Amino acid sequence: MISNSSHPVTTQAALTAEDVNVYYGSNLAVRNVFLEIPKNRVVAFIGPSGCGKSTILRCFNRMNDLIPGARVEGKITFKGQNLYAKGIDPVETRRYIGMVFQKPNPFPKTIYENIAFGARINGYQGNMDELVERSLRGAALWDEVKDKLKGSGLALSGGQQQRLCIARAIAVEPEVILMDEPCSALDPISTLRVEELIHELKQQYTIVIVTHNMQQASRVSDLTAFYNAEATETGNKIGYLVEYDQTQTIFHNPTEKATQEYVSGRFG
Ligand SMILES: Nc1ncnc2c1ncn2[C@@H]1O[C@H](COP(=O)(O)OP(=O)(O)OP(=O)(O)O)[C@@H](O)[C@H]1O
C-alpha cells in the first residue's frame, strides 16, 4: 500500500522503501521515507532542489554505495527481497534495476558496442545483432542509426545519445529503470520523444523518474511523490516525503498545502 495516500494501489510492488534515512557522512539528507513503487507503473519524484529525490532514487539500485560516506538506513526491497541484505551483490542488483542519468553518457565506443558491451559482460549467449536491433528499436532509435551502427555513440545528437543510453539500459533486460532527470539536457522535441518512449516502456518495465518539469511529471507518470526539505537548527536541510498519490490527485487535489503550492508554482 502507498504510504501517505488515501488511494492504495493494489498492484504488485516492484520496489518498497520502509523508513529509509540516508546520510552523507554525519549529515542526514533524507528522513523516514515510506514508499511503494508498483510494477509496470511510472512514478515521478518531484520537489525543490536538495530535497533528496536523487538520493532516494539511488537507494533503489545501490548507487549510493559508490558515494564515499553515504549510508542508507531502513529497508529497501525489490520484489520482496531486501536489497541491502548480506550477500546481495550491488552490481547484480543494477542489472535488474538499471539507471539513466541526467547527462547522456554513452561509452566512447560504436553505437553497436554501446549495446553489446554490457550484454557481453553479463555473459549474454544469444544473437548479439538481434539484441542490438531489439534494444535500439525498444528505445525508438533503430531507424535513425541502423545504417551507422559502427559509428561512434558520441557522434549522435544529445537526444539520440539519451535514447542510446536507454537502449543500453534495456539491453540487459532489467525489470526497473531509474531515470534521474533524463530530459534536462535535451531540447523540447527530444524530450517529447523520450516521454513517448517512457509511455511505451512501461508495458514492460517499472520506471521511476526524477523531474523538475511539472508538465513532464503530469504527462508521463501514474503516481507522483512530492518531496520537500526542512531546515535544521544547524542550517542543514533534511528532505522528506510530503505526499505520494496518483498523479492526477497530486496535481489537482493534493492533501497537503505544500504540495498544492509547489505544483502550482508558488515555491521551489
Ligand atoms: N555526493 C554527495 N555528497 C554529500 N552530500 C550530498 C551528495 N549528494 C547529495 N547530497 C546532499 O543530499 C541532499 C539531497 O540531495 P539530492 O541531490 O538527493 O537532492 P535532489 O532533490 O535530487 O536535488 P536536485 O533537484 O537539485 O537534483 C542535499 O543536501 C545534497 O547536498
CSV table of N, CA, C and O in Angstrom, one decimal, residues 12-91:
chain,number,residue,atom,x,y,z
A,12,GLN,N,0.9,-5.4,-7.8
A,12,GLN,CA,2.1,-5.9,-7.1
A,12,GLN,C,3.3,-4.8,-7.0
A,12,GLN,O,3.5,-4.0,-7.9
A,13,ALA,N,4.0,-4.8,-5.9
A,13,ALA,CA,5.0,-3.9,-5.7
A,13,ALA,C,6.3,-4.3,-6.4
A,13,ALA,O,6.7,-5.5,-6.2
A,14,ALA,N,7.0,-3.4,-7.1
A,14,ALA,CA,8.3,-3.8,-7.6
A,14,ALA,C,9.3,-3.4,-6.5
A,14,ALA,O,10.2,-4.2,-6.2
A,15,LEU,N,9.2,-2.2,-6.0
A,15,LEU,CA,10.2,-1.7,-5.0
A,15,LEU,C,9.4,-1.1,-3.8
A,15,LEU,O,8.4,-0.5,-4.0
A,16,THR,N,10.0,-1.2,-2.7
A,16,THR,CA,9.5,-0.5,-1.5
A,16,THR,C,10.6,0.1,-0.7
A,16,THR,O,11.7,-0.4,-0.7
A,17,ALA,N,10.3,1.2,-0.1
A,17,ALA,CA,11.2,1.8,0.9
A,17,ALA,C,10.4,1.9,2.2
A,17,ALA,O,9.3,2.3,2.2
A,18,GLU,N,11.1,1.4,3.2
A,18,GLU,CA,10.4,1.4,4.6
A,18,GLU,C,11.3,2.1,5.5
A,18,GLU,O,12.4,1.7,5.9
A,19,ASP,N,10.8,3.3,6.0
A,19,ASP,CA,11.5,4.1,6.9
A,19,ASP,C,13.0,4.3,6.6
A,19,ASP,O,13.9,4.1,7.4
A,20,VAL,N,13.2,4.8,5.4
A,20,VAL,CA,14.6,5.0,4.9
A,20,VAL,C,15.1,6.4,5.2
A,20,VAL,O,14.5,7.4,5.1
A,21,ASN,N,16.3,6.3,5.8
A,21,ASN,CA,17.1,7.5,6.1
A,21,ASN,C,18.4,7.4,5.3
A,21,ASN,O,19.0,6.4,5.3
A,22,VAL,N,18.8,8.5,4.7
A,22,VAL,CA,20.1,8.5,4.1
A,22,VAL,C,21.0,9.6,4.6
A,22,VAL,O,20.6,10.8,4.7
A,23,TYR,N,22.2,9.2,4.9
A,23,TYR,CA,23.2,10.2,5.5
A,23,TYR,C,24.3,10.3,4.5
A,23,TYR,O,24.7,9.4,3.8
A,24,TYR,N,24.9,11.5,4.4
A,24,TYR,CA,26.2,11.7,3.8
A,24,TYR,C,27.1,12.1,4.9
A,24,TYR,O,26.9,13.2,5.5
A,25,GLY,N,28.0,11.2,5.3
A,25,GLY,CA,28.9,11.5,6.5
A,25,GLY,C,27.9,11.6,7.7
A,25,GLY,O,27.1,10.7,7.8
A,26,SER,N,28.0,12.6,8.5
A,26,SER,CA,27.1,12.7,9.6
A,26,SER,C,25.9,13.5,9.3
A,26,SER,O,25.0,13.7,10.2
A,27,ASN,N,25.7,14.0,8.1
A,27,ASN,CA,24.5,14.8,7.7
A,27,ASN,C,23.4,13.9,7.3
A,27,ASN,O,23.5,13.1,6.3
A,28,LEU,N,22.3,14.0,7.9
A,28,LEU,CA,21.1,13.3,7.5
A,28,LEU,C,20.5,14.1,6.3
A,28,LEU,O,20.2,15.3,6.4
A,29,ALA,N,20.4,13.5,5.1
A,29,ALA,CA,20.0,14.2,3.9
A,29,ALA,C,18.5,14.0,3.7
A,29,ALA,O,17.8,14.9,3.3
A,30,VAL,N,18.0,12.8,3.9
A,30,VAL,CA,16.6,12.5,3.7
A,30,VAL,C,16.1,11.6,4.9
A,30,VAL,O,16.8,10.7,5.3
A,31,ARG,N,14.9,11.8,5.4
A,31,ARG,CA,14.5,11.0,6.5
A,31,ARG,C,13.1,10.3,6.3
A,31,ARG,O,12.2,10.8,5.6
A,32,ASN,N,13.0,9.2,7.0
A,32,ASN,CA,11.7,8.5,7.1
A,32,ASN,C,10.9,8.3,5.9
A,32,ASN,O,9.7,8.6,5.9
A,33,VAL,N,11.5,7.8,4.8
A,33,VAL,CA,10.7,7.7,3.6
A,33,VAL,C,10.1,6.3,3.5
A,33,VAL,O,10.8,5.3,3.7
A,34,PHE,N,8.8,6.3,3.4
A,34,PHE,CA,8.0,5.1,3.1
A,34,PHE,C,7.4,5.3,1.7
A,34,PHE,O,6.8,6.3,1.5
A,35,LEU,N,7.6,4.2,0.9
A,35,LEU,CA,7.1,4.4,-0.5
A,35,LEU,C,7.0,3.0,-1.1
A,35,LEU,O,7.8,2.1,-0.8
A,36,GLU,N,6.0,2.9,-2.0
A,36,GLU,CA,5.9,1.6,-2.7
A,36,GLU,C,5.8,2.0,-4.2
A,36,GLU,O,4.9,2.8,-4.6
A,37,ILE,N,6.6,1.3,-5.0
A,37,ILE,CA,6.6,1.5,-6.4
A,37,ILE,C,5.9,0.3,-7.1
A,37,ILE,O,6.5,-0.8,-7.1
A,38,PRO,N,4.7,0.5,-7.6
A,38,PRO,CA,4.0,-0.7,-8.2
A,38,PRO,C,4.7,-1.1,-9.5
A,38,PRO,O,5.2,-0.2,-10.3
A,39,LYS,N,4.6,-2.3,-9.8
A,39,LYS,CA,5.1,-2.9,-11.1
A,39,LYS,C,4.4,-2.3,-12.3
A,39,LYS,O,3.2,-2.0,-12.2
A,40,ASN,N,5.2,-2.1,-13.3
A,40,ASN,CA,4.6,-1.5,-14.6
A,40,ASN,C,3.9,-0.2,-14.5
A,40,ASN,O,2.9,0.0,-15.2
A,41,ARG,N,4.4,0.6,-13.6
A,41,ARG,CA,3.9,2.0,-13.5
A,41,ARG,C,5.1,2.9,-13.6
A,41,ARG,O,6.2,2.5,-13.5
A,42,VAL,N,4.7,4.2,-14.0
A,42,VAL,CA,5.7,5.2,-14.0
A,42,VAL,C,5.5,6.1,-12.7
A,42,VAL,O,4.4,6.6,-12.5
A,43,VAL,N,6.5,6.2,-11.9
A,43,VAL,CA,6.4,7.0,-10.7
A,43,VAL,C,7.3,8.2,-10.8
A,43,VAL,O,8.5,8.0,-11.2
A,44,ALA,N,6.8,9.4,-10.7
A,44,ALA,CA,7.6,10.6,-10.7
A,44,ALA,C,8.0,11.1,-9.3
A,44,ALA,O,7.2,11.0,-8.4
A,45,PHE,N,9.2,11.5,-9.2
A,45,PHE,CA,9.7,12.2,-7.9
A,45,PHE,C,9.8,13.7,-8.2
A,45,PHE,O,10.6,14.0,-9.1
A,46,ILE,N,9.1,14.5,-7.5
A,46,ILE,CA,9.2,15.9,-7.7
A,46,ILE,C,9.5,16.6,-6.4
A,46,ILE,O,9.3,16.0,-5.3
A,47,GLY,N,9.9,17.9,-6.5
A,47,GLY,CA,10.2,18.6,-5.3
A,47,GLY,C,11.4,19.6,-5.5
A,47,GLY,O,12.1,19.4,-6.5
A,48,PRO,N,11.5,20.6,-4.6
A,48,PRO,CA,12.6,21.6,-4.8
A,48,PRO,C,14.0,21.0,-4.7
A,48,PRO,O,14.2,19.9,-4.2
A,49,SER,N,14.9,21.7,-5.2
A,49,SER,CA,16.3,21.2,-5.3
A,49,SER,C,16.8,20.9,-3.9
A,49,SER,O,16.5,21.6,-2.9
A,50,GLY,N,17.5,19.8,-3.7
A,50,GLY,CA,18.1,19.4,-2.5
A,50,GLY,C,17.2,18.6,-1.5
A,50,GLY,O,17.6,18.4,-0.4
A,51,CYS,N,16.0,18.3,-1.9
A,51,CYS,CA,15.1,17.6,-1.0
A,51,CYS,C,15.3,16.1,-1.0
A,51,CYS,O,14.6,15.4,-0.3
A,52,GLY,N,16.2,15.6,-1.8
A,52,GLY,CA,16.6,14.2,-1.7
A,52,GLY,C,16.0,13.3,-2.7
A,52,GLY,O,16.1,12.0,-2.6
A,53,LYS,N,15.5,13.8,-3.8
A,53,LYS,CA,14.9,12.9,-4.9
A,53,LYS,C,15.9,12.0,-5.4
A,53,LYS,O,15.7,10.8,-5.5
A,54,SER,N,17.1,12.5,-5.8
A,54,SER,CA,18.1,11.7,-6.4
A,54,SER,C,18.7,10.7,-5.4
A,54,SER,O,19.0,9.5,-5.7
A,55,THR,N,18.8,11.2,-4.2
A,55,THR,CA,19.3,10.3,-3.1
A,55,THR,C,18.5,9.1,-2.9
A,55,THR,O,19.0,8.0,-2.8
A,56,ILE,N,17.1,9.3,-2.9
A,56,ILE,CA,16.2,8.1,-2.7
A,56,ILE,C,16.3,7.3,-4.0
A,56,ILE,O,16.3,6.0,-3.9
A,57,LEU,N,16.3,7.9,-5.1
A,57,LEU,CA,16.3,7.1,-6.4
A,57,LEU,C,17.5,6.2,-6.3
A,57,LEU,O,17.4,5.0,-6.7
A,58,ARG,N,18.7,6.7,-5.9
A,58,ARG,CA,19.9,5.9,-5.9
A,58,ARG,C,19.9,4.8,-4.9
A,58,ARG,O,20.6,3.8,-5.1
A,59,CYS,N,19.0,4.9,-3.9
A,59,CYS,CA,18.9,3.8,-2.9
A,59,CYS,C,18.4,2.5,-3.6
A,59,CYS,O,18.6,1.4,-3.2
A,60,PHE,N,17.5,2.7,-4.7
A,60,PHE,CA,16.8,1.6,-5.3
A,60,PHE,C,17.7,0.7,-6.1
A,60,PHE,O,17.3,-0.4,-6.5
A,61,ASN,N,18.9,1.2,-6.5
A,61,ASN,CA,19.8,0.2,-7.1
A,61,ASN,C,21.3,0.3,-6.5
A,61,ASN,O,22.2,0.0,-7.2
A,62,ARG,N,21.3,0.7,-5.3
A,62,ARG,CA,22.5,0.8,-4.5
A,62,ARG,C,23.6,1.7,-5.2
A,62,ARG,O,24.8,1.4,-5.0
A,63,MET,N,23.2,2.7,-5.9
A,63,MET,CA,24.2,3.6,-6.5
A,63,MET,C,24.8,4.4,-5.4
A,63,MET,O,26.0,4.9,-5.6
A,64,ASN,N,24.1,4.6,-4.2
A,64,ASN,CA,24.7,5.4,-3.2
A,64,ASN,C,26.0,4.7,-2.6
A,64,ASN,O,26.8,5.3,-2.0
A,65,ASP,N,26.1,3.4,-2.8
A,65,ASP,CA,27.2,2.6,-2.4
A,65,ASP,C,28.5,3.2,-3.0
A,65,ASP,O,29.6,3.1,-2.4
A,66,LEU,N,28.4,3.9,-4.1
A,66,LEU,CA,29.5,4.4,-4.8
A,66,LEU,C,30.0,5.7,-4.3
A,66,LEU,O,31.0,6.3,-4.8
A,67,ILE,N,29.1,6.3,-3.4
A,67,ILE,CA,29.5,7.7,-2.9
A,67,ILE,C,30.1,7.5,-1.6
A,67,ILE,O,29.5,7.0,-0.6
A,68,PRO,N,31.4,7.9,-1.4
A,68,PRO,CA,32.1,7.8,-0.1
A,68,PRO,C,31.3,8.5,1.0
A,68,PRO,O,30.9,9.6,0.8
A,69,GLY,N,31.1,7.8,2.1
A,69,GLY,CA,30.4,8.4,3.2
A,69,GLY,C,28.9,8.3,3.2
A,69,GLY,O,28.2,8.6,4.2
A,70,ALA,N,28.3,7.9,2.1
A,70,ALA,CA,26.8,7.7,2.0
A,70,ALA,C,26.4,6.5,2.8
A,70,ALA,O,27.1,5.4,2.7
A,71,ARG,N,25.3,6.6,3.5
A,71,ARG,CA,24.9,5.5,4.3
A,71,ARG,C,23.3,5.4,4.3
A,71,ARG,O,22.7,6.5,4.4
A,72,VAL,N,22.8,4.2,4.1
A,72,VAL,CA,21.4,4.1,4.0
A,72,VAL,C,20.9,3.3,5.2
A,72,VAL,O,21.4,2.2,5.4
A,73,GLU,N,19.9,3.8,5.9
A,73,GLU,CA,19.2,3.1,7.0
A,73,GLU,C,17.8,2.8,6.5
A,73,GLU,O,17.2,3.5,5.7
A,74,GLY,N,17.2,1.7,7.2
A,74,GLY,CA,15.9,1.3,6.8
A,74,GLY,C,15.9,0.2,5.8
A,74,GLY,O,16.9,-0.5,5.7
A,75,LYS,N,14.8,-0.1,5.2
A,75,LYS,CA,14.7,-1.3,4.4
A,75,LYS,C,14.2,-0.9,3.0
A,75,LYS,O,13.2,-0.2,2.8
A,76,ILE,N,15.0,-1.4,2.0
A,76,ILE,CA,14.6,-1.2,0.6
A,76,ILE,C,14.4,-2.6,0.0
A,76,ILE,O,15.3,-3.5,0.1
A,77,THR,N,13.2,-2.9,-0.5
A,77,THR,CA,13.0,-4.2,-1.1
A,77,THR,C,12.7,-4.2,-2.6
A,77,THR,O,12.1,-3.2,-3.1
A,78,PHE,N,13.2,-5.2,-3.3
A,78,PHE,CA,12.9,-5.4,-4.7
A,78,PHE,C,12.2,-6.7,-4.8
A,78,PHE,O,12.8,-7.7,-4.5
A,79,LYS,N,10.9,-6.7,-5.2
A,79,LYS,CA,10.1,-7.9,-5.2
A,79,LYS,C,10.2,-8.7,-3.9
A,79,LYS,O,10.4,-9.9,-3.9
A,80,GLY,N,10.2,-7.9,-2.8
A,80,GLY,CA,10.2,-8.6,-1.5
A,80,GLY,C,11.5,-8.9,-1.0
A,80,GLY,O,11.7,-9.2,0.2
A,81,GLN,N,12.6,-8.8,-1.8
A,81,GLN,CA,13.9,-9.1,-1.3
A,81,GLN,C,14.6,-7.9,-0.8
A,81,GLN,O,14.7,-6.8,-1.5
A,82,ASN,N,15.2,-8.0,0.4
A,82,ASN,CA,15.9,-6.8,1.0
A,82,ASN,C,17.2,-6.6,0.2
A,82,ASN,O,18.1,-7.4,0.2
A,83,LEU,N,17.3,-5.4,-0.5
A,83,LEU,CA,18.4,-5.1,-1.4
A,83,LEU,C,19.7,-4.9,-0.6
A,83,LEU,O,20.8,-4.9,-1.2
A,84,TYR,N,19.6,-4.6,0.7
A,84,TYR,CA,20.8,-4.3,1.5
A,84,TYR,C,21.1,-5.5,2.4
A,84,TYR,O,21.9,-5.4,3.3
A,85,ALA,N,20.5,-6.6,2.1
A,85,ALA,CA,20.8,-7.8,3.0
A,85,ALA,C,22.2,-8.3,2.6
A,85,ALA,O,22.8,-8.0,1.6
A,86,LYS,N,22.8,-9.0,3.6
A,86,LYS,CA,24.1,-9.6,3.4
A,86,LYS,C,24.1,-10.5,2.2
A,86,LYS,O,23.1,-11.2,2.0
A,87,GLY,N,25.1,-10.5,1.4
A,87,GLY,CA,25.2,-11.4,0.3
A,87,GLY,C,24.6,-10.9,-1.0
A,87,GLY,O,24.7,-11.5,-2.1
A,88,ILE,N,23.9,-9.7,-0.9
A,88,ILE,CA,23.3,-9.1,-2.2
A,88,ILE,C,24.5,-8.4,-2.9
A,88,ILE,O,25.1,-7.5,-2.3
A,89,ASP,N,24.6,-8.7,-4.2
A,89,ASP,CA,25.7,-8.1,-5.0
A,89,ASP,C,25.1,-6.8,-5.6
A,89,ASP,O,24.2,-6.9,-6.4
A,90,PRO,N,25.7,-5.7,-5.3
A,90,PRO,CA,25.2,-4.4,-5.9
A,90,PRO,C,25.3,-4.4,-7.4
A,90,PRO,O,24.4,-3.8,-8.0
A,91,VAL,N,26.3,-5.0,-7.9
A,91,VAL,CA,26.5,-5.0,-9.4
A,91,VAL,C,25.4,-5.8,-10.0
A,91,VAL,O,24.7,-5.4,-11.0
